PDB file of C-alpha atoms in Angstrom:
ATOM      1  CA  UNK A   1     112.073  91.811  98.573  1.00 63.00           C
ATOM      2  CA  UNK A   2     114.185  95.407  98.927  1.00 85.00           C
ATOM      3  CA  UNK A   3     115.150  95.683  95.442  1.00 89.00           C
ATOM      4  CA  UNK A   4     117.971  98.210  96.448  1.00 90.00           C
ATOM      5  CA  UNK A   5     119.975  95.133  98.370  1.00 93.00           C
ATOM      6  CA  UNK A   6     120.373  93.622  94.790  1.00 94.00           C
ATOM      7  CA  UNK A   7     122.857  96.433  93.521  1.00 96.00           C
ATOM      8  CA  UNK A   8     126.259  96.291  94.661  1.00 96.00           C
ATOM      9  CA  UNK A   9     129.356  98.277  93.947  1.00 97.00           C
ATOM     10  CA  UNK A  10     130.850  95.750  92.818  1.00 98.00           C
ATOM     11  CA  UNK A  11     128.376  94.460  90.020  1.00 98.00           C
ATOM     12  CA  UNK A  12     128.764  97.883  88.459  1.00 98.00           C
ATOM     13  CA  UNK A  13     130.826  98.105  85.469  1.00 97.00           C
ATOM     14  CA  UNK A  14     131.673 101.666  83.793  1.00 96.00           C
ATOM     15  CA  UNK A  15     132.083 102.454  79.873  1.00 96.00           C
ATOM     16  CA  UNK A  16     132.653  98.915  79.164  1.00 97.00           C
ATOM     17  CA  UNK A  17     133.826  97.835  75.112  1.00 97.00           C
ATOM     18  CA  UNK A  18     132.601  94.595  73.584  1.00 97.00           C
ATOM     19  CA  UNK A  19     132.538  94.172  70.399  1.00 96.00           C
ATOM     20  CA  UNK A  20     128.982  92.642  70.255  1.00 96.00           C
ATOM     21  CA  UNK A  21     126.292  91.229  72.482  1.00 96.00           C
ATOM     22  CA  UNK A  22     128.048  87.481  72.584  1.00 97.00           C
ATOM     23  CA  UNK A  23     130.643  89.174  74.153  1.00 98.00           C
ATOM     24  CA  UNK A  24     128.856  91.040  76.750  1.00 98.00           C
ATOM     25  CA  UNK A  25     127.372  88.432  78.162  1.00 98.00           C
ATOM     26  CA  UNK A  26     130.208  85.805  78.034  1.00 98.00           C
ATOM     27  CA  UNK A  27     132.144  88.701  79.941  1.00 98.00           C
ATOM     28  CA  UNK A  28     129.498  89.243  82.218  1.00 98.00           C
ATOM     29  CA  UNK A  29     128.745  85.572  82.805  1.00 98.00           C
ATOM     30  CA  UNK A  30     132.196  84.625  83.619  1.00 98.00           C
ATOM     31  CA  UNK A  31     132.157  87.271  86.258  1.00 98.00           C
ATOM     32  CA  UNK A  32     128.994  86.310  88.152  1.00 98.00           C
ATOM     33  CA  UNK A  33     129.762  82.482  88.000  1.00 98.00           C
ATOM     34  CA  UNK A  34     132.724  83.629  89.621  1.00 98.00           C
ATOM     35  CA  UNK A  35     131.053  85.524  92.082  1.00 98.00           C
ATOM     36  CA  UNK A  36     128.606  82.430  92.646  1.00 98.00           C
ATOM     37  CA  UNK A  37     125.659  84.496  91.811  1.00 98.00           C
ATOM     38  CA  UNK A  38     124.792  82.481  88.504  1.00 98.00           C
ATOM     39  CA  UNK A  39     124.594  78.528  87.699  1.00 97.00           C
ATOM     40  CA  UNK A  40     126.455  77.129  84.593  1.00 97.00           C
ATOM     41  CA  UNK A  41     123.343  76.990  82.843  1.00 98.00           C
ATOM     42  CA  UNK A  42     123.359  80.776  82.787  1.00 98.00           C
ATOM     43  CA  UNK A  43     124.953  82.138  79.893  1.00 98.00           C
ATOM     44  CA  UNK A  44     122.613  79.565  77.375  1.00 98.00           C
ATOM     45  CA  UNK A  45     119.132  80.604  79.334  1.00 97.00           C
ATOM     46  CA  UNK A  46     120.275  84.236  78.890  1.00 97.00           C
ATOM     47  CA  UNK A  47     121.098  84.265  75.430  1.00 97.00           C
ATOM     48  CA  UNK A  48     117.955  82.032  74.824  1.00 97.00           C
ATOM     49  CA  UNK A  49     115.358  84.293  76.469  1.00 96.00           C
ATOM     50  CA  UNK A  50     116.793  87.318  74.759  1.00 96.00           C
ATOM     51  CA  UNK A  51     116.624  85.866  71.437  1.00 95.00           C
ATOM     52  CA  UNK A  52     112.524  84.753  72.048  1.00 95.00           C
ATOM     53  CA  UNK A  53     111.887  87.659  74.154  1.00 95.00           C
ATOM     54  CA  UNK A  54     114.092  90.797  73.292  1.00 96.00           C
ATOM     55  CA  UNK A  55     114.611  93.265  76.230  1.00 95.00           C
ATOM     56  CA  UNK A  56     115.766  96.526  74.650  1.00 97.00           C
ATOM     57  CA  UNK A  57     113.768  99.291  75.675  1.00 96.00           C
ATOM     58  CA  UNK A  58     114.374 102.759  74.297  1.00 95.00           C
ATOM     59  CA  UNK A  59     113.884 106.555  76.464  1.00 93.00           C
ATOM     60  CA  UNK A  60     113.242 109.789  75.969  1.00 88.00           C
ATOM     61  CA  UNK A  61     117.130 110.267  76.418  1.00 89.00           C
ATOM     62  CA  UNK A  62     118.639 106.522  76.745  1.00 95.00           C
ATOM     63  CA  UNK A  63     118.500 103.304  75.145  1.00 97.00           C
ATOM     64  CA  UNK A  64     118.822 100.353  77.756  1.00 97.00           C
ATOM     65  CA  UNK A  65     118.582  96.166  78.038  1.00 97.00           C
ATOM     66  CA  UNK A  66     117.481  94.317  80.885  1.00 96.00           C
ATOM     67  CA  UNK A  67     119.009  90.823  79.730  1.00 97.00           C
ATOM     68  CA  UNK A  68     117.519  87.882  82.123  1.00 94.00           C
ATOM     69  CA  UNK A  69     116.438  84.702  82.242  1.00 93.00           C
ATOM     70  CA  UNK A  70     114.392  82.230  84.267  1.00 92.00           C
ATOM     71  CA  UNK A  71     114.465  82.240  88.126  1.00 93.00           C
ATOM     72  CA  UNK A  72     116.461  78.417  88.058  1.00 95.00           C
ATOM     73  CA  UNK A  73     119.601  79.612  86.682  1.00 97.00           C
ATOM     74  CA  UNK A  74     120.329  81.950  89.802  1.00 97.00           C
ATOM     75  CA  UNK A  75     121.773  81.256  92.645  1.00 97.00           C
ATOM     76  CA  UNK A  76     121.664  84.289  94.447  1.00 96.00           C
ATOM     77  CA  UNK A  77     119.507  87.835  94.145  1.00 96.00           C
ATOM     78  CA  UNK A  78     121.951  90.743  92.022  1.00 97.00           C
ATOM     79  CA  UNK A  79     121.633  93.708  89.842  1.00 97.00           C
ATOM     80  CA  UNK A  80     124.505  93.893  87.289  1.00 98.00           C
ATOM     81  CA  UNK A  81     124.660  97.557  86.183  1.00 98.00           C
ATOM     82  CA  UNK A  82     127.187  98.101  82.747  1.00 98.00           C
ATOM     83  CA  UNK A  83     127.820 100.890  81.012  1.00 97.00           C
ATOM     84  CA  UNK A  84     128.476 101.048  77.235  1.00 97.00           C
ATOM     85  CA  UNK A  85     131.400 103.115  75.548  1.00 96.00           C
ATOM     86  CA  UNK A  86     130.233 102.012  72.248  1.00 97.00           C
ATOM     87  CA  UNK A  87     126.309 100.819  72.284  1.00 97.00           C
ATOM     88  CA  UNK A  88     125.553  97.266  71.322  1.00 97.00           C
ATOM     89  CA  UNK A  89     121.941  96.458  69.210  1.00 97.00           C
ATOM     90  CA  UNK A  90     119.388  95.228  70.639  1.00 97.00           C
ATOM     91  CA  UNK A  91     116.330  94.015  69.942  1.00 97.00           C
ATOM     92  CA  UNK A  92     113.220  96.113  71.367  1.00 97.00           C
ATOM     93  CA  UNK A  93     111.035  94.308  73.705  1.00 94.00           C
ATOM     94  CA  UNK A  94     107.341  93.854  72.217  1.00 93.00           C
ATOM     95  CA  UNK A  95     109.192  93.462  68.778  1.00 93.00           C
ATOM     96  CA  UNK A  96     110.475  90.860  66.855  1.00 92.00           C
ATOM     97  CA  UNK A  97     113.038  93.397  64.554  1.00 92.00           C
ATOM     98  CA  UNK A  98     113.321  97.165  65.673  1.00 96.00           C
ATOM     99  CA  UNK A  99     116.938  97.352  66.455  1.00 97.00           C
ATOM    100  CA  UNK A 100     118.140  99.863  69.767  1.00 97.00           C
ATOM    101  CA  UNK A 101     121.265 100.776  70.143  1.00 97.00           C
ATOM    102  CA  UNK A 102     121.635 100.028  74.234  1.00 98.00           C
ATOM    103  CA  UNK A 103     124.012 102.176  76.219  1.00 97.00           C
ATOM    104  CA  UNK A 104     123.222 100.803  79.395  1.00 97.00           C
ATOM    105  CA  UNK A 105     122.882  97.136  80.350  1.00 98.00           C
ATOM    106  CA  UNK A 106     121.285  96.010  83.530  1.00 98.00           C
ATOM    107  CA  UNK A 107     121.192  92.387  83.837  1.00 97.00           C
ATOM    108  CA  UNK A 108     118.987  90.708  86.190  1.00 96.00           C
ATOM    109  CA  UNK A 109     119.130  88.171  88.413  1.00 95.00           C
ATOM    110  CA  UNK A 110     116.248  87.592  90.342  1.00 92.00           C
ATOM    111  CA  UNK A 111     115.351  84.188  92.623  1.00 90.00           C
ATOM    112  CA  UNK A 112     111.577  84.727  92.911  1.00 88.00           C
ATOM    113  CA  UNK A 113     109.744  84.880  89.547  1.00 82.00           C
ATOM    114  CA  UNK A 114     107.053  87.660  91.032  1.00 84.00           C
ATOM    115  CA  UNK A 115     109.412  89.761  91.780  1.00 87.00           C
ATOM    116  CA  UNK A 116     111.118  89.713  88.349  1.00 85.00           C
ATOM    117  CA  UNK A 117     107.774  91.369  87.172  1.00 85.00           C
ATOM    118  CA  UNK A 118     108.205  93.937  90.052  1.00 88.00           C
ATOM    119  CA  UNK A 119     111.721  94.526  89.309  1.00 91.00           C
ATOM    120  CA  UNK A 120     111.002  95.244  85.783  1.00 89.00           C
ATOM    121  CA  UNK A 121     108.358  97.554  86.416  1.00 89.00           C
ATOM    122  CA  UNK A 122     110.516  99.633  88.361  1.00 92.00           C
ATOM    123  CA  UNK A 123     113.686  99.906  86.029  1.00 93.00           C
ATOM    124  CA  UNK A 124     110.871 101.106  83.647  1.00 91.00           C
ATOM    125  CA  UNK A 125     109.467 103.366  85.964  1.00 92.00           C
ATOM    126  CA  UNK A 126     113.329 104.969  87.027  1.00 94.00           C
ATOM    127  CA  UNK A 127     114.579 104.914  83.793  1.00 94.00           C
ATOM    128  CA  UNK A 128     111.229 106.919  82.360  1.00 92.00           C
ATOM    129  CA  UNK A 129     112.544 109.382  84.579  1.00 92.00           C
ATOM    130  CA  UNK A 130     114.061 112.728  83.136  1.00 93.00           C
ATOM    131  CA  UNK A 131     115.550 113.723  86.491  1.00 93.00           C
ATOM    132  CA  UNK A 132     117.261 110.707  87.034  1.00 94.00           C
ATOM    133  CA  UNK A 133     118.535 109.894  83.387  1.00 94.00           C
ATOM    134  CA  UNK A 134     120.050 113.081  83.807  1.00 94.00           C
ATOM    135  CA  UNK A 135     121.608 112.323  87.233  1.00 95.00           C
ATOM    136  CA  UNK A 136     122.628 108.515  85.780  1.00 95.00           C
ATOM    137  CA  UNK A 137     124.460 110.116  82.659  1.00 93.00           C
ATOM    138  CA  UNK A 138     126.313 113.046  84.760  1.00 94.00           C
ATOM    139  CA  UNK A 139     127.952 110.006  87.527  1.00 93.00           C
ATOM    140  CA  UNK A 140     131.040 108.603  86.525  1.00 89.00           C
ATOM    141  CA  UNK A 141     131.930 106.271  89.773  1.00 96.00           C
ATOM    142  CA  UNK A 142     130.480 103.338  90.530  1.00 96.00           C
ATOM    143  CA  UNK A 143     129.897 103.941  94.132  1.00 96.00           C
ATOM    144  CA  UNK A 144     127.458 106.864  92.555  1.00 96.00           C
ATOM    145  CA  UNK A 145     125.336 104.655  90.405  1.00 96.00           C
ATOM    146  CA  UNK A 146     125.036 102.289  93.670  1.00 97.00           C
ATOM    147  CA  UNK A 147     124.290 105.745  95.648  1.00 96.00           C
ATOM    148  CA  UNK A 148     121.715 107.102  92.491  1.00 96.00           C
ATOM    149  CA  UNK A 149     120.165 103.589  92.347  1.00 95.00           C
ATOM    150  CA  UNK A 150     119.505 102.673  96.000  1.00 94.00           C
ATOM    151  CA  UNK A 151     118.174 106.164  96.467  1.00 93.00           C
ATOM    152  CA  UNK A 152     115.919 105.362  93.629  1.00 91.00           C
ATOM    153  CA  UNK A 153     114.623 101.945  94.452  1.00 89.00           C
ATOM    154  CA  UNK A 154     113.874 103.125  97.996  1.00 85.00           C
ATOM    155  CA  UNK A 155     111.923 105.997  97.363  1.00 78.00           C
ATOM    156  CA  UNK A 156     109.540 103.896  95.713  1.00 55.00           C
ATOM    157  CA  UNK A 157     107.239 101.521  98.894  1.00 46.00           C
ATOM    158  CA  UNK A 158     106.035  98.274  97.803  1.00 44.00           C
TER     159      UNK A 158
END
């Protein structure tokens, strides 16, 4: 799989306000079932799986989620990129209380569950990145975040 096909303009969503996570993903689920990238079962699975298996990670310079869920509740590959005005808490992945305070959430839907893990890796890999954190907070279109993360996730040969 090229994970840079998965991120679209349009799945990009800049300095975003919700008032908490709920909303987020309601927001965010209406818009891909829309799309017809999601199944109704979405929304539940995602807000299951991140309450049994938190996804916030914090950076060196950035605090991000990677909300997702199992493989049956997609119905086609995407990256869904949104940027916070206000942060949201999250729990950090590996924990079962540390609060984060995400600024960026990517949420993933991916159709093959080995390539989830892949996926994963890689966010963790870009995002551990000082160059491109730097890059990421300095864009302020969303046809550069597709530009900064296609660049990314083909530089990168699997």
């Amino acid at each position: 799989m090229e994970y840079a096909e998965l991120f679209r303009e349009d799945l990009i969503q800049l300095n975003a306000v919700f008032r908490d996570r709920k909303e987020l993903f309601e927001t965010i689920y209406k818009e891909l079932l829309e799309k017809e990238l999601v199944k109704n079962t979405f929304l539940k699975a995602v807000e299951n799986r991140e309450e049994n298996y938190p996804t916030g990670l914090q950076f060196e310079n950035l605090s991000i989620a990677i909300p997702h869920t199992d493989v049956k509740h997609i119905e086609q590959p995407f990256v869904y990129i949104c940027t916070l005005e206000k942060p949201i808490p999250f729990i950090q992945m590996g924990t079962s209380d540390t609060l984060i305070e995400a600024e960026v959430i990517l949420v993933l839907g991916i159709k093959e569950p080995k390539e989830q893990v892949g996926m994963l890796s890689r966010l963790m890999e870009i995002f551990s990145n000082k160059e491109f954190i730097k890059a990421f907070k300095n864009t302020d279109s969303e046809s550069e975040i597709l530009a900064l993360f296609k660049k990314e996730m083909e530089r990168t040969v699997e």
